[in-house]
PDB file of C-alpha atoms in Angstrom:
ATOM      1  CA  MET A 296     -90.629  94.924-116.975  1.00  0.00           C
ATOM      2  CA  ARG A 297     -86.969  94.063-117.535  1.00  0.00           C
ATOM      3  CA  GLU A 298     -85.777  92.139-120.597  1.00  0.00           C
ATOM      4  CA  ASN A 299     -85.937  88.849-118.711  1.00  0.00           C
ATOM      5  CA  GLY A 300     -88.730  88.408-116.234  1.00  0.00           C
ATOM      6  CA  VAL A 301     -91.537  86.371-114.776  1.00  0.00           C
ATOM      7  CA  GLU A 302     -95.149  87.366-114.299  1.00  0.00           C
ATOM      8  CA  ARG A 303     -98.608  85.940-113.680  1.00  0.00           C
ATOM      9  CA  ALA A 304    -101.010  86.790-116.498  1.00  0.00           C
ATOM     10  CA  GLN A 305    -104.573  85.491-116.895  1.00  0.00           C
ATOM     11  CA  GLY A 306    -103.795  83.089-114.064  1.00  0.00           C
ATOM     12  CA  MET A 307    -100.861  81.571-115.928  1.00  0.00           C
ATOM     13  CA  HIS A 308     -97.157  81.606-115.151  1.00  0.00           C
ATOM     14  CA  VAL A 309     -95.363  83.460-117.938  1.00  0.00           C
ATOM     15  CA  VAL A 310     -91.608  83.773-118.459  1.00  0.00           C
ATOM     16  CA  HIS A 311     -90.043  86.347-120.774  1.00  0.00           C
ATOM     17  CA  ASP A 312     -86.581  86.214-122.351  1.00  0.00           C
ATOM     18  CA  GLY A 313     -84.930  88.470-124.891  1.00  0.00           C
ATOM     19  CA  PRO A 314     -85.586  92.088-125.872  1.00  0.00           C
ATOM     20  CA  ARG A 315     -89.215  93.178-125.752  1.00  0.00           C
ATOM     21  CA  GLN A 316     -88.946  95.018-129.057  1.00  0.00           C
ATOM     22  CA  ALA A 317     -87.851  91.855-130.890  1.00  0.00           C
ATOM     23  CA  PRO A 318     -90.327  89.705-132.870  1.00  0.00           C
ATOM     24  CA  PRO A 319     -92.448  87.651-130.437  1.00  0.00           C
ATOM     25  CA  LEU A 320     -91.981  83.884-130.260  1.00  0.00           C
ATOM     26  CA  VAL A 321     -94.366  81.885-128.059  1.00  0.00           C
ATOM     27  CA  LEU A 322     -93.266  78.456-126.762  1.00  0.00           C
ATOM     28  CA  ILE A 323     -95.964  76.020-125.577  1.00  0.00           C
ATOM     29  CA  HIS A 324     -94.946  72.841-123.757  1.00  0.00           C
ATOM     30  CA  GLY A 325     -96.458  69.358-124.023  1.00  0.00           C
ATOM     31  CA  SER A 326     -98.714  67.400-121.660  1.00  0.00           C
ATOM     32  CA  GLY A 327     -97.838  67.833-118.006  1.00  0.00           C
ATOM     33  CA  ALA A 328     -94.569  69.604-118.750  1.00  0.00           C
ATOM     34  CA  SER A 329     -93.776  73.301-118.272  1.00  0.00           C
ATOM     35  CA  GLY A 330     -91.944  76.182-119.875  1.00  0.00           C
ATOM     36  CA  ALA A 331     -88.765  74.848-118.277  1.00  0.00           C
ATOM     37  CA  SER A 332     -88.717  72.068-120.873  1.00  0.00           C
ATOM     38  CA  TRP A 333     -87.630  74.685-123.442  1.00  0.00           C
ATOM     39  CA  SER A 334     -84.592  75.824-121.436  1.00  0.00           C
ATOM     40  CA  PRO A 335     -81.901  74.386-123.768  1.00  0.00           C
ATOM     41  CA  VAL A 336     -83.134  76.370-126.778  1.00  0.00           C
ATOM     42  CA  VAL A 337     -84.063  79.644-125.068  1.00  0.00           C
ATOM     43  CA  PRO A 338     -80.595  81.309-125.092  1.00  0.00           C
ATOM     44  CA  ALA A 339     -80.244  81.015-128.876  1.00  0.00           C
ATOM     45  CA  LEU A 340     -83.829  82.046-129.573  1.00  0.00           C
ATOM     46  CA  ALA A 341     -83.735  84.990-127.152  1.00  0.00           C
ATOM     47  CA  GLY A 342     -80.839  86.454-129.102  1.00  0.00           C
ATOM     48  CA  HIS A 343     -83.304  87.220-131.910  1.00  0.00           C
ATOM     49  CA  HIS A 344     -86.770  87.147-130.340  1.00  0.00           C
ATOM     50  CA  HIS A 345     -88.909  88.198-127.440  1.00  0.00           C
ATOM     51  CA  VAL A 346     -89.459  84.653-126.179  1.00  0.00           C
ATOM     52  CA  ILE A 347     -92.632  84.026-124.171  1.00  0.00           C
ATOM     53  CA  ARG A 348     -92.993  80.712-122.308  1.00  0.00           C
ATOM     54  CA  VAL A 349     -96.398  79.951-120.841  1.00  0.00           C
ATOM     55  CA  ASP A 350     -97.112  77.249-118.254  1.00  0.00           C
ATOM     56  CA  LEU A 351    -100.511  75.911-119.299  1.00  0.00           C
ATOM     57  CA  PRO A 352    -103.189  75.536-116.577  1.00  0.00           C
ATOM     58  CA  GLY A 353    -102.406  72.890-113.986  1.00  0.00           C
ATOM     59  CA  CYS A 354     -98.827  72.565-115.226  1.00  0.00           C
ATOM     60  CA  GLY A 355     -95.554  73.963-113.954  1.00  0.00           C
ATOM     61  CA  GLN A 356     -96.254  76.978-111.789  1.00  0.00           C
ATOM     62  CA  SER A 357     -99.746  77.672-113.136  1.00  0.00           C
ATOM     63  CA  PRO A 358    -102.740  76.806-110.930  1.00  0.00           C
ATOM     64  CA  PRO A 359    -105.363  74.216-111.908  1.00  0.00           C
ATOM     65  CA  SER A 360    -108.212  75.158-114.208  1.00  0.00           C
ATOM     66  CA  PRO A 361    -111.915  74.250-114.347  1.00  0.00           C
ATOM     67  CA  SER A 362    -111.369  73.138-117.958  1.00  0.00           C
ATOM     68  CA  TYR A 363    -108.462  71.496-119.762  1.00  0.00           C
ATOM     69  CA  ASP A 364    -110.153  71.462-123.156  1.00  0.00           C
ATOM     70  CA  VAL A 365    -107.649  72.403-125.838  1.00  0.00           C
ATOM     71  CA  PRO A 366    -109.713  75.357-127.182  1.00  0.00           C
ATOM     72  CA  ALA A 367    -110.061  76.713-123.623  1.00  0.00           C
ATOM     73  CA  GLN A 368    -106.300  76.522-123.115  1.00  0.00           C
ATOM     74  CA  ALA A 369    -105.758  78.308-126.425  1.00  0.00           C
ATOM     75  CA  SER A 370    -108.170  81.050-125.363  1.00  0.00           C
ATOM     76  CA  GLY A 371    -106.130  81.515-122.198  1.00  0.00           C
ATOM     77  CA  VAL A 372    -102.910  81.887-124.178  1.00  0.00           C
ATOM     78  CA  ALA A 373    -104.623  84.372-126.494  1.00  0.00           C
ATOM     79  CA  ALA A 374    -105.725  86.433-123.485  1.00  0.00           C
ATOM     80  CA  VAL A 375    -102.136  86.510-122.208  1.00  0.00           C
ATOM     81  CA  LEU A 376    -100.858  87.725-125.568  1.00  0.00           C
ATOM     82  CA  ASP A 377    -103.611  90.337-125.780  1.00  0.00           C
ATOM     83  CA  ASP A 378    -102.652  91.599-122.322  1.00  0.00           C
ATOM     84  CA  LEU A 379     -99.077  91.925-123.540  1.00  0.00           C
ATOM     85  CA  GLY A 380    -100.227  93.869-126.589  1.00  0.00           C
ATOM     86  CA  LEU A 381     -98.649  91.358-128.976  1.00  0.00           C
ATOM     87  CA  GLY A 382     -99.724  90.452-132.472  1.00  0.00           C
ATOM     88  CA  HIS A 383     -98.519  88.456-135.473  1.00  0.00           C
ATOM     89  CA  VAL A 384     -96.677  86.031-133.210  1.00  0.00           C
ATOM     90  CA  THR A 385     -94.946  82.806-134.138  1.00  0.00           C
ATOM     91  CA  VAL A 386     -96.313  80.024-131.938  1.00  0.00           C
ATOM     92  CA  VAL A 387     -94.229  76.899-131.330  1.00  0.00           C
ATOM     93  CA  GLY A 388     -95.813  73.847-129.745  1.00  0.00           C
ATOM     94  CA  HIS A 389     -94.112  70.666-128.609  1.00  0.00           C
ATOM     95  CA  SER A 390     -96.175  67.471-128.691  1.00  0.00           C
ATOM     96  CA  SER A 391     -99.680  68.303-127.398  1.00  0.00           C
ATOM     97  CA  GLY A 392     -98.561  71.924-127.101  1.00  0.00           C
ATOM     98  CA  GLY A 393     -98.962  71.828-130.861  1.00  0.00           C
ATOM     99  CA  TYR A 394    -102.677  71.225-130.368  1.00  0.00           C
ATOM    100  CA  VAL A 395    -102.929  74.406-128.318  1.00  0.00           C
ATOM    101  CA  ALA A 396    -100.933  76.256-130.985  1.00  0.00           C
ATOM    102  CA  THR A 397    -103.272  74.907-133.669  1.00  0.00           C
ATOM    103  CA  ALA A 398    -106.386  75.857-131.709  1.00  0.00           C
ATOM    104  CA  LEU A 399    -104.934  79.330-131.178  1.00  0.00           C
ATOM    105  CA  ALA A 400    -104.462  79.710-134.934  1.00  0.00           C
ATOM    106  CA  GLU A 401    -108.043  78.498-135.477  1.00  0.00           C
ATOM    107  CA  GLN A 402    -109.464  80.990-132.999  1.00  0.00           C
ATOM    108  CA  ARG A 403    -107.242  83.981-133.663  1.00  0.00           C
ATOM    109  CA  PRO A 404    -105.887  84.219-137.213  1.00  0.00           C
ATOM    110  CA  ASP A 405    -105.347  87.912-136.473  1.00  0.00           C
ATOM    111  CA  LEU A 406    -102.906  87.011-133.698  1.00  0.00           C
ATOM    112  CA  VAL A 407    -100.938  84.089-135.148  1.00  0.00           C
ATOM    113  CA  GLY A 408     -98.507  84.816-137.957  1.00  0.00           C
ATOM    114  CA  SER A 409     -97.059  81.312-138.223  1.00  0.00           C
ATOM    115  CA  VAL A 410     -97.037  77.985-136.392  1.00  0.00           C
ATOM    116  CA  ALA A 411     -94.246  75.487-135.699  1.00  0.00           C
ATOM    117  CA  LEU A 412     -95.110  71.993-134.475  1.00  0.00           C
ATOM    118  CA  ILE A 413     -92.468  69.747-132.901  1.00  0.00           C
ATOM    119  CA  SER A 414     -93.206  66.024-132.371  1.00  0.00           C
ATOM    120  CA  CYS A 415     -96.914  66.760-132.691  1.00  0.00           C
ATOM    121  CA  GLY A 416     -98.932  63.595-133.313  1.00  0.00           C
ATOM    122  CA  PRO A 417    -101.534  64.292-136.008  1.00  0.00           C
ATOM    123  CA  HIS A 418    -104.244  61.787-135.017  1.00  0.00           C
ATOM    124  CA  PRO A 419    -104.794  59.115-132.321  1.00  0.00           C
ATOM    125  CA  ASP A 420    -104.181  56.345-134.876  1.00  0.00           C
ATOM    126  CA  ALA A 421    -100.524  57.421-135.029  1.00  0.00           C
ATOM    127  CA  LEU A 422     -99.929  56.800-131.315  1.00  0.00           C
ATOM    128  CA  ARG A 423     -97.421  54.030-130.611  1.00  0.00           C
ATOM    129  CA  PRO A 424     -97.474  51.616-127.637  1.00  0.00           C
ATOM    130  CA  GLN A 425     -96.091  53.579-124.713  1.00  0.00           C
ATOM    131  CA  PRO A 426     -92.861  52.704-122.866  1.00  0.00           C
ATOM    132  CA  LEU A 427     -93.407  50.396-119.892  1.00  0.00           C
ATOM    133  CA  ILE A 428     -92.587  52.986-117.227  1.00  0.00           C
ATOM    134  CA  LEU A 429     -95.202  55.368-118.648  1.00  0.00           C
ATOM    135  CA  ARG A 430     -97.828  52.636-118.766  1.00  0.00           C
ATOM    136  CA  ILE A 431     -97.133  51.872-115.109  1.00  0.00           C
ATOM    137  CA  LEU A 432     -97.268  55.529-114.068  1.00  0.00           C
ATOM    138  CA  LEU A 433    -100.394  56.384-116.024  1.00  0.00           C
ATOM    139  CA  SER A 434    -102.592  53.325-115.613  1.00  0.00           C
ATOM    140  CA  PRO A 435    -104.525  51.944-112.652  1.00  0.00           C
ATOM    141  CA  PRO A 436    -104.090  50.255-110.298  1.00  0.00           C
ATOM    142  CA  PHE A 437    -100.430  51.193-109.821  1.00  0.00           C
ATOM    143  CA  GLY A 438    -100.376  54.662-111.385  1.00  0.00           C
ATOM    144  CA  PRO A 439    -102.452  56.486-108.746  1.00  0.00           C
ATOM    145  CA  LEU A 440    -100.502  54.754-105.973  1.00  0.00           C
ATOM    146  CA  ILE A 441     -97.051  55.513-107.353  1.00  0.00           C
ATOM    147  CA  TRP A 442     -97.693  58.994-108.748  1.00  0.00           C
ATOM    148  CA  SER A 443     -97.443  61.011-105.546  1.00  0.00           C
ATOM    149  CA  ARG A 444     -94.372  59.026-104.491  1.00  0.00           C
ATOM    150  CA  ARG A 445     -92.354  59.556-107.674  1.00  0.00           C
ATOM    151  CA  SER A 446     -88.704  60.320-107.071  1.00  0.00           C
ATOM    152  CA  ASP A 447     -86.662  62.683-109.224  1.00  0.00           C
ATOM    153  CA  ALA A 448     -84.939  59.657-110.707  1.00  0.00           C
ATOM    154  CA  MET A 449     -88.270  58.075-111.650  1.00  0.00           C
ATOM    155  CA  VAL A 450     -89.498  61.284-113.280  1.00  0.00           C
ATOM    156  CA  ARG A 451     -86.272  61.563-115.248  1.00  0.00           C
ATOM    157  CA  LYS A 452     -86.586  57.937-116.345  1.00  0.00           C
ATOM    158  CA  GLY A 453     -90.121  58.588-117.547  1.00  0.00           C
ATOM    159  CA  ILE A 454     -89.033  61.640-119.538  1.00  0.00           C
ATOM    160  CA  ARG A 455     -86.015  59.905-121.048  1.00  0.00           C
ATOM    161  CA  ALA A 456     -88.169  56.950-122.116  1.00  0.00           C
ATOM    162  CA  THR A 457     -89.534  59.110-124.946  1.00  0.00           C
ATOM    163  CA  ALA A 458     -86.100  60.210-126.183  1.00  0.00           C
ATOM    164  CA  ALA A 459     -83.887  58.345-128.640  1.00  0.00           C
ATOM    165  CA  ARG A 460     -80.659  59.946-127.418  1.00  0.00           C
ATOM    166  CA  PRO A 461     -79.177  60.681-123.988  1.00  0.00           C
ATOM    167  CA  VAL A 462     -80.703  63.884-122.628  1.00  0.00           C
ATOM    168  CA  ASP A 463     -79.917  66.204-119.752  1.00  0.00           C
ATOM    169  CA  VAL A 464     -83.290  66.981-118.207  1.00  0.00           C
ATOM    170  CA  PRO A 465     -83.328  70.418-116.476  1.00  0.00           C
ATOM    171  CA  ASP A 466     -83.825  70.202-112.708  1.00  0.00           C
ATOM    172  CA  ASP A 467     -86.672  72.720-112.772  1.00  0.00           C
ATOM    173  CA  ALA A 468     -88.449  70.703-115.462  1.00  0.00           C
ATOM    174  CA  VAL A 469     -88.301  67.640-113.191  1.00  0.00           C
ATOM    175  CA  ALA A 470     -89.492  69.569-110.124  1.00  0.00           C
ATOM    176  CA  GLU A 471     -92.407  71.130-111.986  1.00  0.00           C
ATOM    177  CA  LEU A 472     -93.494  67.858-113.554  1.00  0.00           C
ATOM    178  CA  LYS A 473     -93.634  66.352-110.060  1.00  0.00           C
ATOM    179  CA  ASN A 474     -96.083  69.079-109.034  1.00  0.00           C
ATOM    180  CA  ILE A 475     -98.868  68.032-111.377  1.00  0.00           C
ATOM    181  CA  SER A 476    -101.472  65.718-109.903  1.00  0.00           C
ATOM    182  CA  TYR A 477    -102.299  62.320-111.359  1.00  0.00           C
ATOM    183  CA  ARG A 478    -105.915  63.325-111.946  1.00  0.00           C
ATOM    184  CA  THR A 479    -104.978  66.563-113.705  1.00  0.00           C
ATOM    185  CA  PHE A 480    -102.434  64.826-115.911  1.00  0.00           C
ATOM    186  CA  ARG A 481    -104.889  62.105-116.956  1.00  0.00           C
ATOM    187  CA  THR A 482    -107.543  64.737-117.671  1.00  0.00           C
ATOM    188  CA  ILE A 483    -105.149  66.727-119.859  1.00  0.00           C
ATOM    189  CA  LEU A 484    -104.280  63.587-121.827  1.00  0.00           C
ATOM    190  CA  ARG A 485    -107.961  62.793-122.395  1.00  0.00           C
ATOM    191  CA  ARG A 486    -108.791  66.302-123.558  1.00  0.00           C
ATOM    192  CA  ASN A 487    -105.846  66.298-125.958  1.00  0.00           C
ATOM    193  CA  THR A 488    -106.969  62.993-127.460  1.00  0.00           C
ATOM    194  CA  GLU A 489    -110.521  64.283-127.832  1.00  0.00           C
ATOM    195  CA  TYR A 490    -109.250  67.318-129.759  1.00  0.00           C
ATOM    196  CA  ILE A 491    -107.343  65.325-132.390  1.00  0.00           C
ATOM    197  CA  ALA A 492    -109.960  62.548-132.550  1.00  0.00           C
ATOM    198  CA  GLU A 493    -112.643  65.101-133.377  1.00  0.00           C
ATOM    199  CA  ARG A 494    -110.527  66.405-136.267  1.00  0.00           C
ATOM    200  CA  SER A 495    -106.890  65.712-137.061  1.00  0.00           C
ATOM    201  CA  VAL A 496    -104.274  68.432-136.757  1.00  0.00           C
ATOM    202  CA  PRO A 497    -103.462  68.391-140.512  1.00  0.00           C
ATOM    203  CA  ASP A 498    -107.154  68.739-141.376  1.00  0.00           C
ATOM    204  CA  ARG A 499    -107.476  71.669-139.008  1.00  0.00           C
ATOM    205  CA  LEU A 500    -104.411  73.422-140.407  1.00  0.00           C
ATOM    206  CA  ALA A 501    -105.367  72.726-144.022  1.00  0.00           C
ATOM    207  CA  ALA A 502    -108.478  74.820-143.446  1.00  0.00           C
ATOM    208  CA  LEU A 503    -106.318  77.809-142.466  1.00  0.00           C
ATOM    209  CA  THR A 504    -103.835  79.969-144.378  1.00  0.00           C
ATOM    210  CA  VAL A 505    -101.209  80.202-141.636  1.00  0.00           C
ATOM    211  CA  PRO A 506     -97.672  79.029-142.585  1.00  0.00           C
ATOM    212  CA  VAL A 507     -96.728  75.827-140.751  1.00  0.00           C
ATOM    213  CA  LEU A 508     -93.382  74.240-139.903  1.00  0.00           C
ATOM    214  CA  VAL A 509     -93.513  70.582-138.831  1.00  0.00           C
ATOM    215  CA  ILE A 510     -90.485  69.007-137.127  1.00  0.00           C
ATOM    216  CA  PHE A 511     -90.438  65.290-136.362  1.00  0.00           C
ATOM    217  CA  GLY A 512     -87.799  62.862-135.165  1.00  0.00           C
ATOM    218  CA  THR A 513     -87.400  59.697-137.220  1.00  0.00           C
ATOM    219  CA  ALA A 514     -86.955  57.665-134.003  1.00  0.00           C
ATOM    220  CA  ASP A 515     -89.918  59.073-132.053  1.00  0.00           C
ATOM    221  CA  PRO A 516     -91.117  56.265-129.743  1.00  0.00           C
ATOM    222  CA  ARG A 517     -94.376  58.021-128.873  1.00  0.00           C
ATOM    223  CA  TRP A 518     -95.791  58.760-132.346  1.00  0.00           C
ATOM    224  CA  ASP A 519     -95.267  56.807-135.559  1.00  0.00           C
ATOM    225  CA  PRO A 520     -92.711  58.940-137.444  1.00  0.00           C
ATOM    226  CA  SER A 521     -94.300  58.037-140.789  1.00  0.00           C
ATOM    227  CA  SER A 522     -97.453  59.855-139.643  1.00  0.00           C
ATOM    228  CA  VAL A 523     -95.669  63.127-140.300  1.00  0.00           C
ATOM    229  CA  ARG A 524     -96.615  62.607-143.952  1.00  0.00           C
ATOM    230  CA  GLN A 525    -100.201  63.421-143.018  1.00  0.00           C
ATOM    231  CA  TYR A 526     -99.053  67.038-142.777  1.00  0.00           C
ATOM    232  CA  GLU A 527     -98.398  67.023-146.523  1.00  0.00           C
ATOM    233  CA  ALA A 528    -102.134  67.717-146.823  1.00  0.00           C
ATOM    234  CA  VAL A 529    -101.450  71.205-145.426  1.00  0.00           C
ATOM    235  CA  PRO A 530    -100.646  73.463-148.421  1.00  0.00           C
ATOM    236  CA  THR A 531     -98.618  75.875-146.291  1.00  0.00           C
ATOM    237  CA  ALA A 532     -96.595  73.204-144.445  1.00  0.00           C
ATOM    238  CA  ARG A 533     -92.856  72.651-144.538  1.00  0.00           C
ATOM    239  CA  ILE A 534     -91.720  69.335-143.043  1.00  0.00           C
ATOM    240  CA  GLU A 535     -88.323  68.749-141.432  1.00  0.00           C
ATOM    241  CA  LEU A 536     -87.203  65.281-140.308  1.00  0.00           C
ATOM    242  CA  LEU A 537     -84.462  64.820-137.716  1.00  0.00           C
ATOM    243  CA  SER A 538     -82.609  61.552-138.189  1.00  0.00           C
ATOM    244  CA  GLY A 539     -82.203  59.403-135.073  1.00  0.00           C
ATOM    245  CA  VAL A 540     -84.083  61.872-132.865  1.00  0.00           C
ATOM    246  CA  GLY A 541     -86.918  60.867-130.540  1.00  0.00           C
ATOM    247  CA  HIS A 542     -89.858  62.726-129.050  1.00  0.00           C
ATOM    248  CA  LEU A 543     -87.811  65.424-127.276  1.00  0.00           C
ATOM    249  CA  PRO A 544     -85.856  67.319-129.959  1.00  0.00           C
ATOM    250  CA  ALA A 545     -85.417  70.444-127.801  1.00  0.00           C
ATOM    251  CA  LEU A 546     -83.528  68.296-125.262  1.00  0.00           C
ATOM    252  CA  GLU A 547     -81.915  65.860-127.685  1.00  0.00           C
ATOM    253  CA  VAL A 548     -80.680  68.280-130.368  1.00  0.00           C
ATOM    254  CA  PRO A 549     -81.230  71.840-129.080  1.00  0.00           C
ATOM    255  CA  GLU A 550     -78.814  73.369-131.577  1.00  0.00           C
ATOM    256  CA  ALA A 551     -80.683  71.867-134.518  1.00  0.00           C
ATOM    257  CA  ILE A 552     -84.056  72.992-133.147  1.00  0.00           C
ATOM    258  CA  SER A 553     -82.791  76.525-132.535  1.00  0.00           C
ATOM    259  CA  GLU A 554     -81.396  76.683-136.062  1.00  0.00           C
ATOM    260  CA  LEU A 555     -84.614  75.415-137.644  1.00  0.00           C
ATOM    261  CA  LEU A 556     -86.807  77.807-135.675  1.00  0.00           C
ATOM    262  CA  LEU A 557     -84.601  80.824-136.326  1.00  0.00           C
ATOM    263  CA  GLY A 558     -84.428  80.000-140.024  1.00  0.00           C
ATOM    264  CA  TRP A 559     -88.196  79.618-140.105  1.00  0.00           C
ATOM    265  CA  THR A 560     -88.947  82.913-138.370  1.00  0.00           C
ATOM    266  CA  ALA A 561     -86.402  84.770-140.517  1.00  0.00           C
ATOM    267  CA  ARG A 562     -88.050  83.399-143.646  1.00  0.00           C
ATOM    268  CA  GLN A 563     -91.516  84.407-142.433  1.00  0.00           C
ATOM    269  CA  ARG A 564     -90.325  87.946-141.748  1.00  0.00           C
ATOM    270  CA  THR A 565     -88.858  88.138-145.238  1.00  0.00           C
ATOM    271  CA  LEU A 566     -92.041  86.867-146.873  1.00  0.00           C
ATOM    272  CA  SER A 567     -94.262  89.239-144.895  1.00  0.00           C
ATOM    273  CA  ALA A 568     -92.096  92.308-145.434  1.00  0.00           C
ATOM    274  CA  PRO A 569     -93.543  94.909-147.839  1.00  0.00           C
ATOM    275  CA  PRO A 570     -91.844  95.063-151.212  1.00  0.00           C
ATOM    276  CA  VAL A 571     -89.140  97.658-151.684  1.00  0.00           C
ATOM    277  CA  VAL A 572     -90.196 100.263-154.241  1.00  0.00           C
ATOM    278  CA  PRO A 573     -87.203 101.726-156.072  1.00  0.00           C
ATOM    279  CA  ASP A 574     -86.826 105.484-156.251  1.00  0.00           C
ATOM    280  CA  PRO A 575     -88.035 106.932-159.544  1.00  0.00           C
TER     281      PRO A 575
END
């Protein structure tokens, strides 16, 4: 396959960017989104990594799945990476994509070298009241009636409601978000909540040895920004706060996200490199 390409693996839509011999970096989108949501940061990351974007089941260009449980989604991502012959990957998850990244690290410590979580709510108690447009779209009786009739403008308004800064939402991200059904989206949200209600993300990660980067915007309207402190319970965690940034850092401040991720992966490579033994 060429350096940049698209394939279907394990029933999931997978997009590759960057040289295949470069260190692998896996990007996992949030609820109902797709790999297109990472577009603003891909060019910078692909200059240093083999970037793999996976559309989770029922999202983007991936077909629906019998199960949207977070562990099942993580198993699917693991199967994709196994098919590609990859190991010791850095997995980056945005929002609920961080739950899939965490479950992947729980299941496959042999596969995951480090984890980066962006705007990843640690526990249901940290969830803030949702913006009005999202409450309308997601709740009966109006949600099911409006969902299939959403215009591009409405979808963009819903996405921008979780940002704290003006954002340019990629056209393909809008088109792919419109493809997901109301029922599938609601099911994904429920399964995500069940995963973090059963055990919080910090508790799960604290039980592992994988290095963790946590990035959170101080103006996130979806999750209480102060909840990021729960990640201090993870011995291997490094926390980065982005002032004035909302729930969509990859769209709001792509340069800052690219810089943080590249600095993180460079540091992990340095720490994992074997020591240099001087000549006698």
